[in-house]
Tab-separated table of C-alpha atoms in Angstrom:
chain	number	residue	atom	x	y	z
A	1	MET	CA	126.832	77.790	131.904
A	2	ILE	CA	126.309	74.249	133.061
A	3	ARG	CA	124.816	73.126	136.234
A	4	PHE	CA	123.462	69.899	137.519
A	5	THR	CA	122.322	69.583	141.078
A	6	LYS	CA	121.597	66.096	142.165
A	7	VAL	CA	121.227	64.286	138.534
A	8	SER	CA	119.727	61.108	138.173
A	9	LYS	CA	118.950	59.076	135.061
A	10	TYR	CA	118.007	55.268	134.967
A	11	PHE	CA	117.103	53.289	131.734
A	12	GLY	CA	114.411	51.234	132.925
A	13	LYS	CA	115.417	50.381	136.315
A	14	GLU	CA	119.525	50.544	135.733
A	15	PRO	CA	120.751	53.813	137.107
A	16	VAL	CA	122.687	55.234	134.354
A	17	VAL	CA	123.718	58.239	136.216
A	18	THR	CA	123.123	58.867	140.242
A	19	ASP	CA	123.242	62.329	142.149
A	20	ILE	CA	125.482	64.120	139.840
A	21	ASP	CA	126.758	67.742	140.618
A	22	LEU	CA	128.715	69.406	138.129
A	23	HIS	CA	129.337	72.894	137.343
A	24	ILE	CA	131.082	74.365	134.447
A	25	ASP	CA	131.869	77.988	134.269
A	26	LYS	CA	131.744	80.178	131.139
A	27	GLY	CA	134.228	79.583	129.000
A	28	GLU	CA	135.805	76.867	130.581
A	29	LEU	CA	137.271	74.033	128.500
A	30	ALA	CA	136.738	70.377	130.592
A	31	TYR	CA	136.588	66.987	130.073
A	32	ILE	CA	134.623	64.098	131.082
A	33	THR	CA	136.511	61.165	131.421
A	34	GLY	CA	135.833	57.466	132.478
A	35	PRO	CA	135.299	54.183	131.218
A	36	SER	CA	132.830	52.408	128.562
A	37	GLY	CA	129.608	52.675	130.622
A	38	ALA	CA	130.317	55.284	132.784
A	39	GLY	CA	127.668	57.555	131.208
A	40	LYS	CA	129.753	60.265	129.844
A	41	THR	CA	127.535	60.103	126.603
A	42	THR	CA	124.037	60.312	128.761
A	43	LEU	CA	125.505	63.076	130.388
A	44	LEU	CA	125.974	64.851	127.304
A	45	LYS	CA	122.587	64.272	126.241
A	46	LEU	CA	121.078	65.240	129.179
A	47	ILE	CA	122.522	68.873	128.016
A	48	TYR	CA	120.866	68.687	124.414
A	49	MET	CA	117.713	67.346	126.290
A	50	ALA	CA	118.129	64.035	123.912
A	51	GLU	CA	117.561	62.419	127.113
A	52	ARG	CA	115.682	64.037	130.368
A	53	PRO	CA	116.791	63.293	133.935
A	54	GLU	CA	114.476	61.360	136.170
A	55	LYS	CA	115.704	63.593	139.511
A	56	GLY	CA	117.565	66.685	139.798
A	57	GLU	CA	117.991	69.873	138.303
A	58	ILE	CA	119.689	71.170	135.232
A	59	SER	CA	120.456	74.509	133.697
A	60	VAL	CA	122.137	75.850	130.408
A	61	SER	CA	123.022	79.289	130.385
A	62	LYS	CA	119.498	80.636	130.365
A	63	TRP	CA	117.623	77.442	130.098
A	64	ASP	CA	115.982	75.631	132.649
A	65	LEU	CA	115.451	72.142	131.457
A	66	ARG	CA	112.747	70.888	133.627
A	67	LYS	CA	110.926	74.001	132.112
A	68	ILE	CA	111.612	73.134	128.610
A	69	ARG	CA	108.523	72.131	126.398
A	70	GLN	CA	109.426	69.711	123.306
A	71	ARG	CA	108.782	72.545	120.792
A	72	ARG	CA	111.496	75.137	122.423
A	73	ILE	CA	114.478	72.037	122.563
A	74	PRO	CA	115.630	73.040	119.063
A	75	TYR	CA	116.180	76.650	120.306
A	76	LEU	CA	118.003	75.076	123.122
A	77	ARG	CA	119.846	73.078	120.520
A	78	ARG	CA	120.840	76.307	118.576
A	79	ASP	CA	123.129	77.553	121.889
A	80	ILE	CA	124.935	74.241	121.748
A	81	GLY	CA	127.243	72.903	119.115
A	82	ILE	CA	127.772	69.174	119.243
A	83	VAL	CA	130.697	67.354	117.562
A	84	PHE	CA	130.234	63.359	117.751
A	85	GLN	CA	132.951	60.464	116.876
A	86	ASP	CA	131.177	59.687	113.626
A	87	PHE	CA	130.897	62.931	112.184
A	88	LYS	CA	127.247	62.792	111.612
A	89	LEU	CA	127.628	64.696	107.992
A	90	LEU	CA	125.758	64.555	105.313
A	91	PHE	CA	126.839	62.263	102.510
A	92	ASN	CA	124.893	63.820	99.997
A	93	LYS	CA	125.866	67.265	100.576
A	94	THR	CA	129.018	69.100	99.940
A	95	VAL	CA	131.268	70.410	102.566
A	96	PHE	CA	129.829	73.894	102.167
A	97	GLU	CA	126.561	72.643	102.230
A	98	ASN	CA	126.768	70.791	105.260
A	99	ILE	CA	128.186	73.501	107.279
A	100	ALA	CA	125.381	75.858	105.527
A	101	LEU	CA	122.535	73.786	106.660
A	102	ALA	CA	123.285	75.091	110.515
A	103	GLN	CA	123.001	78.264	109.222
A	104	LYS	CA	119.716	77.924	106.980
A	105	ILE	CA	118.337	76.399	110.091
A	106	ARG	CA	118.573	79.321	111.974
A	107	GLY	CA	117.031	81.526	109.144
A	108	VAL	CA	120.734	83.274	108.301
A	109	LYS	CA	120.282	85.561	105.152
A	110	PRO	CA	122.524	84.088	101.969
A	111	ASP	CA	125.150	86.458	102.329
A	112	SER	CA	125.893	86.349	105.692
A	113	LEU	CA	125.259	82.936	105.309
A	114	ARG	CA	128.063	82.481	102.503
A	115	GLU	CA	130.506	84.675	104.589
A	116	ASN	CA	129.895	83.170	107.633
A	117	VAL	CA	130.511	79.713	106.070
A	118	ASP	CA	133.752	80.848	104.425
A	119	ARG	CA	135.415	82.134	107.365
A	120	ILE	CA	134.703	79.079	109.628
A	121	LEU	CA	136.185	77.020	106.631
A	122	THR	CA	139.361	79.394	106.526
A	123	ASP	CA	139.557	78.828	110.555
A	124	VAL	CA	139.443	75.015	110.297
A	125	GLY	CA	142.030	75.268	107.316
A	126	LEU	CA	139.893	73.722	104.756
A	127	ALA	CA	138.264	76.802	102.598
A	128	HIS	CA	139.989	74.474	99.439
A	129	LYS	CA	137.269	71.846	100.155
A	130	SER	CA	134.075	73.852	99.978
A	131	GLY	CA	132.663	71.996	97.166
A	132	SER	CA	133.933	68.463	97.941
A	133	PHE	CA	131.925	65.718	99.255
A	134	PRO	CA	132.453	64.186	102.450
A	135	GLU	CA	133.383	60.905	101.438
A	136	HIS	CA	136.373	62.242	99.404
A	137	LEU	CA	138.017	63.721	103.253
A	138	SER	CA	140.030	62.043	105.339
A	139	GLY	CA	138.244	61.056	108.621
A	140	GLY	CA	140.771	64.532	110.307
A	141	GLU	CA	139.098	66.474	107.861
A	142	GLN	CA	135.365	64.968	108.007
A	143	GLN	CA	135.400	65.653	111.948
A	144	LYS	CA	137.233	68.985	111.018
A	145	ILE	CA	133.869	69.924	108.912
A	146	ALA	CA	131.627	68.578	111.557
A	147	ILE	CA	133.512	70.987	114.081
A	148	ALA	CA	132.867	73.908	111.586
A	149	ARG	CA	129.305	72.990	110.810
A	150	ALA	CA	128.964	73.108	115.460
A	151	MET	CA	130.908	76.586	115.659
A	152	VAL	CA	129.310	78.399	112.606
A	153	SER	CA	126.584	79.622	114.239
A	154	LYS	CA	128.792	80.883	117.248
A	155	PRO	CA	126.956	78.862	119.927
A	156	LEU	CA	127.861	79.521	123.514
A	157	ILE	CA	128.670	76.120	124.318
A	158	LEU	CA	130.524	73.020	122.406
A	159	LEU	CA	129.673	69.464	123.290
A	160	ALA	CA	131.922	66.811	121.968
A	161	ASP	CA	131.592	63.231	122.259
A	162	GLU	CA	134.771	61.064	121.584
A	163	PRO	CA	135.824	63.329	118.851
A	164	THR	CA	139.098	61.814	118.245
A	165	GLY	CA	137.638	58.491	118.525
A	166	ASN	CA	137.991	57.569	114.997
A	167	LEU	CA	141.186	59.573	114.523
A	168	ASP	CA	145.231	58.851	114.625
A	169	HIS	CA	146.865	60.855	116.919
A	170	ALA	CA	148.286	63.766	114.050
A	171	SER	CA	144.451	64.142	113.283
A	172	ALA	CA	143.358	64.265	117.454
A	173	LYS	CA	145.901	66.783	118.243
A	174	THR	CA	144.950	69.207	115.136
A	175	ILE	CA	141.258	68.665	116.603
A	176	LEU	CA	142.440	69.327	119.823
A	177	SER	CA	144.217	72.367	118.890
A	178	LEU	CA	140.783	73.578	117.103
A	179	PHE	CA	138.877	73.399	120.320
A	180	LYS	CA	141.319	75.355	122.179
A	181	GLU	CA	141.208	78.102	119.319
A	182	PHE	CA	137.493	78.207	119.824
A	183	ASN	CA	137.613	78.238	123.635
A	184	ALA	CA	139.940	81.048	123.769
A	185	ARG	CA	137.243	83.017	121.778
A	186	GLY	CA	134.931	82.444	124.358
A	187	THR	CA	132.913	78.904	123.717
A	188	THR	CA	132.306	76.983	126.679
A	189	ILE	CA	133.525	73.423	125.706
A	190	LEU	CA	132.675	70.141	127.183
A	191	ILE	CA	134.853	67.278	125.983
A	192	ALA	CA	133.645	63.552	126.861
A	193	THR	CA	136.741	61.016	126.280
A	194	HIS	CA	138.484	57.912	127.284
A	195	ASN	CA	141.574	59.028	126.132
A	196	SER	CA	143.493	60.363	128.735
A	197	ALA	CA	146.164	61.798	126.377
A	198	LEU	CA	143.859	64.383	125.274
A	199	PHE	CA	143.777	66.029	129.079
A	200	THR	CA	146.899	65.106	130.609
A	201	ASP	CA	148.886	68.189	131.489
A	202	THR	CA	146.336	70.629	129.851
A	203	GLY	CA	145.466	72.431	133.157
A	204	ARG	CA	141.862	72.039	132.422
A	205	LYS	CA	139.070	70.611	134.978
A	206	VAL	CA	138.741	66.893	134.352
A	207	ILE	CA	135.656	65.236	135.355
A	208	TYR	CA	136.061	61.362	136.092
A	209	LEU	CA	132.564	59.260	135.961
A	210	LYS	CA	132.507	55.649	136.964
A	211	ASP	CA	129.069	53.307	137.551
A	212	GLY	CA	127.157	56.653	136.816
A	213	LYS	CA	128.962	58.430	139.524
A	214	ILE	CA	131.488	61.516	139.471
A	215	GLU	CA	134.242	59.897	140.836
A	216	LYS	CA	136.614	62.606	141.555
A	217	GLU	CA	137.433	66.226	139.806
A	218	THR	CA	140.849	66.950	139.406
A	219	THR	CA	142.824	69.141	137.096
A	220	GLY	CA	144.596	67.337	133.883
B	1	MET	CA	110.652	82.757	103.309
B	2	ARG	CA	113.775	81.654	103.056
B	3	ASN	CA	112.726	78.565	104.970
B	4	VAL	CA	110.073	78.182	102.080
B	5	MET	CA	112.930	78.313	99.263
B	6	TYR	CA	115.458	75.715	101.263
B	7	SER	CA	112.269	73.480	101.716
B	8	LEU	CA	111.299	73.955	98.105
B	9	GLU	CA	115.029	73.626	97.154
B	10	THR	CA	115.316	70.212	99.292
B	11	ALA	CA	112.113	68.750	98.155
B	12	CYS	CA	112.865	69.056	94.576
B	13	SER	CA	116.737	67.702	94.848
B	14	ASN	CA	115.116	64.681	97.541
B	15	THR	CA	112.281	64.159	94.466
B	16	TRP	CA	115.117	63.601	92.079
B	17	ARG	CA	117.328	61.619	94.843
B	18	ASP	CA	114.539	59.162	94.853
B	19	LYS	CA	113.156	59.259	91.645
B	20	TRP	CA	112.342	56.300	90.672
B	21	MET	CA	110.269	55.262	93.785
B	22	ASN	CA	108.771	59.005	93.344
B	23	LEU	CA	108.063	57.945	89.956
B	24	LEU	CA	106.098	54.744	90.688
B	25	SER	CA	103.949	56.190	93.487
B	26	ALA	CA	103.160	59.304	90.812
B	27	PHE	CA	101.871	56.410	88.719
B	28	LEU	CA	100.334	54.610	91.731
B	29	ILE	CA	98.368	57.905	92.226
B	30	CYS	CA	97.630	58.707	88.591
B	31	SER	CA	95.843	55.170	88.199
B	32	GLY	CA	93.524	55.894	91.428
B	33	LEU	CA	92.559	59.286	90.451
B	34	ALA	CA	92.080	58.404	86.923
B	35	ILE	CA	89.713	55.504	88.248
B	36	PHE	CA	87.857	58.077	90.022
B	37	GLY	CA	88.323	60.637	87.471
B	38	SER	CA	87.000	57.932	84.489
B	39	PHE	CA	83.889	57.487	87.081
B	40	LEU	CA	83.169	61.184	87.630
B	41	ILE	CA	83.102	61.331	83.843
B	42	LEU	CA	80.796	58.425	83.284
B	43	SER	CA	78.627	59.984	86.269
B	44	PHE	CA	78.764	63.380	84.843
B	45	ASN	CA	77.308	61.847	81.708
B	46	MET	CA	74.775	59.971	83.327
B	47	GLU	CA	73.614	63.044	85.446
B	48	SER	CA	73.441	64.957	82.240
B	49	ALA	CA	71.190	62.523	80.705
B	50	VAL	CA	68.964	62.471	84.050
B	51	ARG	CA	69.256	66.070	83.798
B	52	LYS	CA	67.696	65.898	80.191
B	53	TRP	CA	64.909	63.852	81.322
B	54	PHE	CA	64.067	66.169	84.293
B	55	ASN	CA	63.998	69.244	82.313
B	56	ASP	CA	61.534	66.970	79.226
B	57	PHE	CA	59.522	66.094	82.582
B	58	SER	CA	56.265	67.591	82.246
B	59	ILE	CA	52.632	67.245	83.527
B	60	VAL	CA	49.670	67.278	81.219
B	61	ILE	CA	46.296	68.540	82.346
B	62	TYR	CA	43.231	67.796	80.181
B	63	LEU	CA	40.259	70.094	80.143
B	64	ASN	CA	36.658	69.900	79.906
B	65	LYS	CA	35.042	69.202	76.342
B	66	GLY	CA	32.856	71.961	75.468
B	67	ILE	CA	35.033	74.792	77.501
B	68	SER	CA	35.254	78.232	76.249
B	69	SER	CA	38.283	79.727	75.045
B	70	ASP	CA	37.908	82.885	77.630
B	71	GLU	CA	37.646	79.864	80.235
B	72	GLU	CA	40.742	78.292	78.808
B	73	GLU	CA	42.049	81.800	78.709
B	74	ALA	CA	41.407	81.947	82.509
B	75	LEU	CA	43.131	78.718	83.119
B	76	LYS	CA	46.075	79.511	81.523
B	77	ASN	CA	46.661	82.521	83.540
B	78	PHE	CA	45.741	80.618	86.562
B	79	PHE	CA	48.594	77.987	85.976
B	80	ILE	CA	51.130	80.688	84.842
B	81	GLN	CA	51.031	82.289	87.941
B	82	ASP	CA	51.624	79.423	90.135
B	83	SER	CA	54.977	79.859	91.440
B	84	ASP	CA	55.955	76.127	91.003
B	85	VAL	CA	54.859	76.350	87.226
B	86	LEU	CA	58.124	77.042	85.228
B	87	SER	CA	56.196	77.061	81.684
B	88	LEU	CA	53.108	76.017	80.022
B	89	ARG	CA	52.051	75.163	76.558
B	90	TYR	CA	48.631	75.393	75.334
B	91	ILE	CA	47.541	72.567	73.073
B	92	SER	CA	44.144	72.684	71.085
B	93	LYS	CA	42.245	69.437	70.622
B	94	GLU	CA	43.143	69.701	66.805
B	95	GLU	CA	46.854	69.888	67.674
B	96	ALA	CA	46.611	66.863	69.919
B	97	LEU	CA	44.794	65.111	66.942
B	98	LEU	CA	47.841	66.170	64.936
B	99	GLU	CA	50.387	64.903	67.253
B	100	LEU	CA	48.254	61.640	67.960
B	101	LYS	CA	48.511	61.218	63.865
B	102	ASP	CA	51.987	61.621	64.096
B	103	MET	CA	52.888	59.352	66.709
B	104	LEU	CA	50.281	56.351	65.280
B	105	GLY	CA	52.245	56.852	62.128
B	106	ALA	CA	51.053	54.250	59.511
B	107	GLY	CA	48.365	53.330	62.068
B	108	SER	CA	46.712	56.601	62.179
B	109	ARG	CA	44.567	55.531	59.253
B	110	VAL	CA	42.128	53.945	62.328
B	111	LEU	CA	41.376	57.860	62.779
B	112	GLU	CA	40.081	58.293	59.887
B	113	SER	CA	36.688	56.431	60.481
B	114	VAL	CA	36.415	58.572	63.571
B	115	GLU	CA	34.075	61.644	62.770
B	116	GLU	CA	34.377	63.731	65.657
B	117	ASN	CA	37.801	64.692	67.390
B	118	PRO	CA	37.649	62.976	70.529
B	119	LEU	CA	40.708	64.278	71.901
B	120	PRO	CA	39.957	67.370	74.843
B	121	SER	CA	42.281	70.452	74.763
B	122	SER	CA	45.188	70.372	77.316
B	123	PHE	CA	48.044	72.267	79.102
B	124	GLU	CA	51.440	70.797	79.052
B	125	ILE	CA	53.091	72.548	82.291
B	126	LYS	CA	56.644	71.999	82.746
B	127	MET	CA	57.247	72.160	86.524
B	128	LYS	CA	59.779	73.748	88.481
B	129	ARG	CA	63.186	70.972	89.749
B	130	GLU	CA	62.402	71.768	93.127
B	131	ILE	CA	59.072	70.339	92.930
B	132	LEU	CA	59.616	67.268	91.016
B	133	ILE	CA	59.399	64.961	93.805
B	134	PRO	CA	56.299	62.415	93.382
B	135	ALA	CA	54.752	63.343	97.016
B	136	LEU	CA	54.834	66.989	96.092
B	137	LEU	CA	54.058	66.737	92.841
B	138	ARG	CA	50.562	64.817	93.950
B	139	GLN	CA	49.838	67.572	96.199
B	140	LYS	CA	50.453	69.974	93.369
B	141	THR	CA	48.236	67.745	90.845
B	142	ALA	CA	45.353	67.267	93.356
B	143	LEU	CA	45.150	71.068	93.931
B	144	PHE	CA	45.015	71.675	90.134
B	145	SER	CA	42.510	69.110	89.516
B	146	LYS	CA	39.914	70.614	91.839
B	147	VAL	CA	39.913	73.756	89.657
B	148	PRO	CA	36.681	74.328	87.808
B	149	GLY	CA	37.276	73.529	84.062
B	150	VAL	CA	40.047	70.724	84.579
B	151	ASN	CA	38.691	66.987	83.571
B	152	GLU	CA	41.918	65.322	84.598
B	153	ILE	CA	45.678	65.423	85.452
B	154	GLN	CA	48.155	62.867	83.978
B	155	PHE	CA	52.165	62.786	84.932
B	156	GLY	CA	54.405	59.712	84.678
B	157	GLU	CA	54.889	59.078	88.651
B	158	GLU	CA	57.120	55.642	88.094
B	159	TRP	CA	58.795	57.332	85.538
B	160	LEU	CA	60.007	60.119	87.802
B	161	GLU	CA	60.734	57.990	90.755
B	162	SER	CA	62.918	56.169	88.605
B	163	LEU	CA	64.688	59.399	87.760
B	164	ILE	CA	65.236	60.382	91.357
B	165	ARG	CA	66.257	56.668	92.362
B	166	THR	CA	68.768	56.546	89.362
B	167	SER	CA	69.995	60.246	90.230
B	168	MET	CA	70.499	59.621	94.015
B	169	ILE	CA	72.195	55.941	93.453
B	170	LEU	CA	74.718	57.894	90.630
B	171	LYS	CA	75.288	60.501	93.763
B	172	SER	CA	75.729	57.683	96.286
B	173	LEU	CA	77.901	55.819	94.185
B	174	LEU	CA	80.103	59.011	93.266
B	175	LEU	CA	80.624	59.404	97.028
B	176	ILE	CA	81.415	55.745	97.532
B	177	THR	CA	83.839	55.686	95.103
B	178	GLY	CA	85.333	59.014	95.368
B	179	THR	CA	86.028	58.239	99.027
B	180	ALA	CA	87.309	54.940	98.613
B	181	LEU	CA	89.599	56.005	95.824
B	182	ALA	CA	90.376	59.497	97.582
B	183	SER	CA	91.701	57.057	100.810
B	184	THR	CA	93.909	55.068	97.921
B	185	VAL	CA	95.390	57.896	97.122
B	186	ILE	CA	96.034	59.331	100.606
B	187	PHE	CA	97.492	55.706	101.836
B	188	ILE	CA	99.998	55.495	98.730
B	189	SER	CA	101.413	59.152	99.549
B	190	TYR	CA	101.236	58.148	103.036
B	191	GLY	CA	103.315	54.816	102.265
B	192	THR	CA	105.875	56.599	100.031
B	193	ILE	CA	106.753	59.371	102.389
B	194	ARG	CA	106.867	57.300	105.235
B	195	ILE	CA	109.392	55.047	103.498
B	196	LEU	CA	111.464	57.991	102.648
B	197	PHE	CA	111.133	59.599	106.078
B	198	TYR	CA	112.865	56.273	107.847
B	199	ARG	CA	115.265	56.151	104.839
B	200	ARG	CA	116.272	59.812	105.636
B	201	MET	CA	115.860	59.267	109.476
B	202	ASP	CA	119.708	59.900	109.831
B	203	GLU	CA	119.713	62.914	108.529
B	204	ILE	CA	116.675	63.834	110.102
B	205	GLU	CA	118.507	62.884	113.797
B	206	THR	CA	121.124	65.515	112.319
B	207	LEU	CA	118.719	68.367	111.752
B	208	LYS	CA	117.296	67.837	115.245
B	209	LEU	CA	121.007	68.137	116.638
B	210	LEU	CA	121.618	71.062	114.555
B	211	GLY	CA	118.681	72.805	116.283
B	212	ALA	CA	115.978	72.549	113.280
B	213	THR	CA	112.172	72.747	114.442
B	214	ARG	CA	109.481	70.309	113.703
B	215	ARG	CA	108.671	72.362	110.892
B	216	PHE	CA	111.896	73.096	108.963
B	217	ILE	CA	111.883	68.841	109.192
B	218	ARG	CA	108.510	68.493	108.114
B	219	MET	CA	108.127	71.053	105.254
B	220	PRO	CA	110.477	69.374	102.550
B	221	PHE	CA	108.427	66.181	103.121
B	222	LEU	CA	105.025	67.591	102.683
B	223	MET	CA	106.721	69.601	99.749
B	224	GLU	CA	108.274	66.216	98.276
B	225	GLY	CA	104.718	64.599	98.803
B	226	MET	CA	102.702	67.552	96.952
B	227	ILE	CA	105.149	67.402	94.101
B	228	ILE	CA	104.612	63.628	93.824
B	229	GLY	CA	100.938	64.049	93.763
B	230	THR	CA	100.632	66.862	91.619
B	231	ALA	CA	102.811	65.072	88.870
B	232	GLY	CA	100.295	61.950	89.476
B	233	GLY	CA	97.724	64.227	89.177
B	234	ALA	CA	98.715	66.167	85.536
B	235	LEU	CA	99.698	62.502	84.083
B	236	CYS	CA	96.307	61.344	85.495
B	237	SER	CA	94.485	64.404	83.583
B	238	LEU	CA	96.483	64.392	80.515
B	239	SER	CA	95.757	60.617	80.105
B	240	LEU	CA	92.136	61.297	81.163
B	241	PHE	CA	91.724	63.796	78.595
B	242	ALA	CA	93.124	61.804	75.894
B	243	SER	CA	91.367	58.857	76.431
B	244	TYR	CA	87.933	60.530	76.712
B	245	ARG	CA	88.433	62.151	73.743
B	246	LEU	CA	89.330	58.917	71.745
B	247	VAL	CA	86.312	57.408	73.414
B	248	SER	CA	83.584	59.842	73.106
B	249	LEU	CA	84.356	60.399	69.447
B	250	ARG	CA	84.283	56.633	68.873
B	251	LEU	CA	80.924	56.772	70.548
B	252	MET	CA	79.391	59.129	68.935
B	253	GLU	CA	80.641	57.753	65.578
B	254	LEU	CA	78.805	54.636	66.631
B	255	MET	CA	75.460	56.061	68.232
B	256	PRO	CA	75.199	59.642	67.167
B	257	SER	CA	72.051	60.112	69.017
B	258	LEU	CA	74.385	60.201	72.537
B	259	LYS	CA	75.585	63.374	71.089
B	260	ALA	CA	72.657	64.842	73.061
B	261	PHE	CA	73.952	63.611	75.979
B	262	LEU	CA	77.818	63.381	76.282
B	263	VAL	CA	79.307	66.395	78.022
B	264	THR	CA	82.406	67.919	76.655
B	265	MET	CA	85.474	67.311	79.018
B	266	PRO	CA	85.694	70.324	81.318
B	267	GLU	CA	88.992	72.404	80.851
B	268	GLY	CA	88.918	72.656	84.472
B	269	ILE	CA	90.295	69.124	84.713
B	270	PHE	CA	93.870	70.119	84.122
B	271	PHE	CA	93.545	72.274	87.287
B	272	TYR	CA	91.512	69.880	89.195
B	273	GLY	CA	93.417	66.615	88.689
B	274	PRO	CA	97.123	67.859	89.796
B	275	ALA	CA	94.966	70.137	92.423
B	276	ALA	CA	93.553	66.737	93.801
B	277	GLY	CA	96.713	64.922	93.986
B	278	ALA	CA	98.189	67.741	95.779
B	279	VAL	CA	95.953	67.866	98.287
B	280	LEU	CA	95.448	64.486	99.039
B	281	SER	CA	99.018	63.859	98.800
B	282	PHE	CA	99.597	66.581	100.963
B	283	ILE	CA	97.168	64.910	103.582
B	284	GLY	CA	99.115	61.790	103.288
B	285	SER	CA	102.385	62.806	103.706
B	286	TYR	CA	101.314	64.550	106.817
B	287	PHE	CA	100.020	61.544	108.735
B	288	ALA	CA	103.281	59.845	107.295
B	289	VAL	CA	105.839	62.548	108.840
B	290	GLY	CA	103.544	62.085	112.193
B	291	LYS	CA	104.851	63.994	115.158
B	292	ILE	CA	108.629	64.540	115.312
B	293	LYS	CA	109.948	64.104	118.988
B	294	TYR	CA	113.339	65.833	119.994
């Protein structure tokens, strides 16, 4: 589903990731971990093409990222759901409108749109917050909405960059169980985190990054 | 279609969200268009006066003394058949004398001592608009002057030249002012949408991450620009219409002779004002949003 072959990325002359070989299978839930500045976020950005590598090849699902033109990037991103530490919700829109936006971008018909948004809100347990604005929600609830927005269009892949970074332990656990649930339904999930509690004893693939290189790949 | 609806909804709600800034821009656009509109109206009126003067412009062909009425008829047929002649009026010696007396008014008494009418009969010819250029007219009158029976031809060459010059100056001024003010309106829209674009950068980044295409991101901004421009244009039309009515009525009260020249405000202004605002703002907004990079 995601394959990196000898991928390197530099900021100026400074290497951020070097010679990365990585393979995430379809339906897998894997973790990338490492200290700050190890290159976790850059690695995710390379997948959704917010950054381009200087060397190497990346393929994501049917996409060969070397061959994608600028105007095709939105279509790649429609195959990927992305969740961030700071949620990136639109504060002038309600919960419903925030999630619906992902559907409108894809040109989904209004009837199906309402159905899909209601369904995903039920999945994340926040159907009763449909008309609320994000600022009236807790951090955990905001992250659930961000996940709902990322998952409403059933992407093939879900990328999460420090998804529990701003959350307390209980909320982090809930978010993680949501990821597991979506993974069980077939979505490939890649989570970048420095919080080892998230992957310890999960039996999932854990990729350790250090100084932009893969230090080791183990099972959590 | 759904994307257009989304863009329109977003543009409307965003216009409302930043209403004060957008209102200020609409007023600025209105001012720019109003200055141009005022100039346009002034030009229309001056152009109307120039056109009227052009319409009144004629050449006078004086005929030889003692010419017979058959010869006069033949000359009349010759001139009227010329493709550049628009209309022709025959002025007999007697009519010419009467016109002269009319013109002289009280001073016409000097003519009483004259025993024989000294004035020749003549043709007053109005030429087509295309030939009212001094060089062409000179050629034409040179040709007419060679016709037997024609004594002399007169036309106000300097008057014609100054008419043409006035018309040219008006057109150039209109072009320069129009270009300058259109650029101003474009620049106002550019500035407004650019600021709004940067203020909504976080939102745009989120849209990009969600897979929005450039068109999806750009359209609401373009529509917002068009809404602001249309509002500015509509305001301009209303204010121009009202002020022109007031000014023209007052002018006609003061100088009734102006009535012949003053043009009525075309009703199309209620379409052209908003349309000009919308188009110019669209251009400004288009450049403001620029190329969205992923």
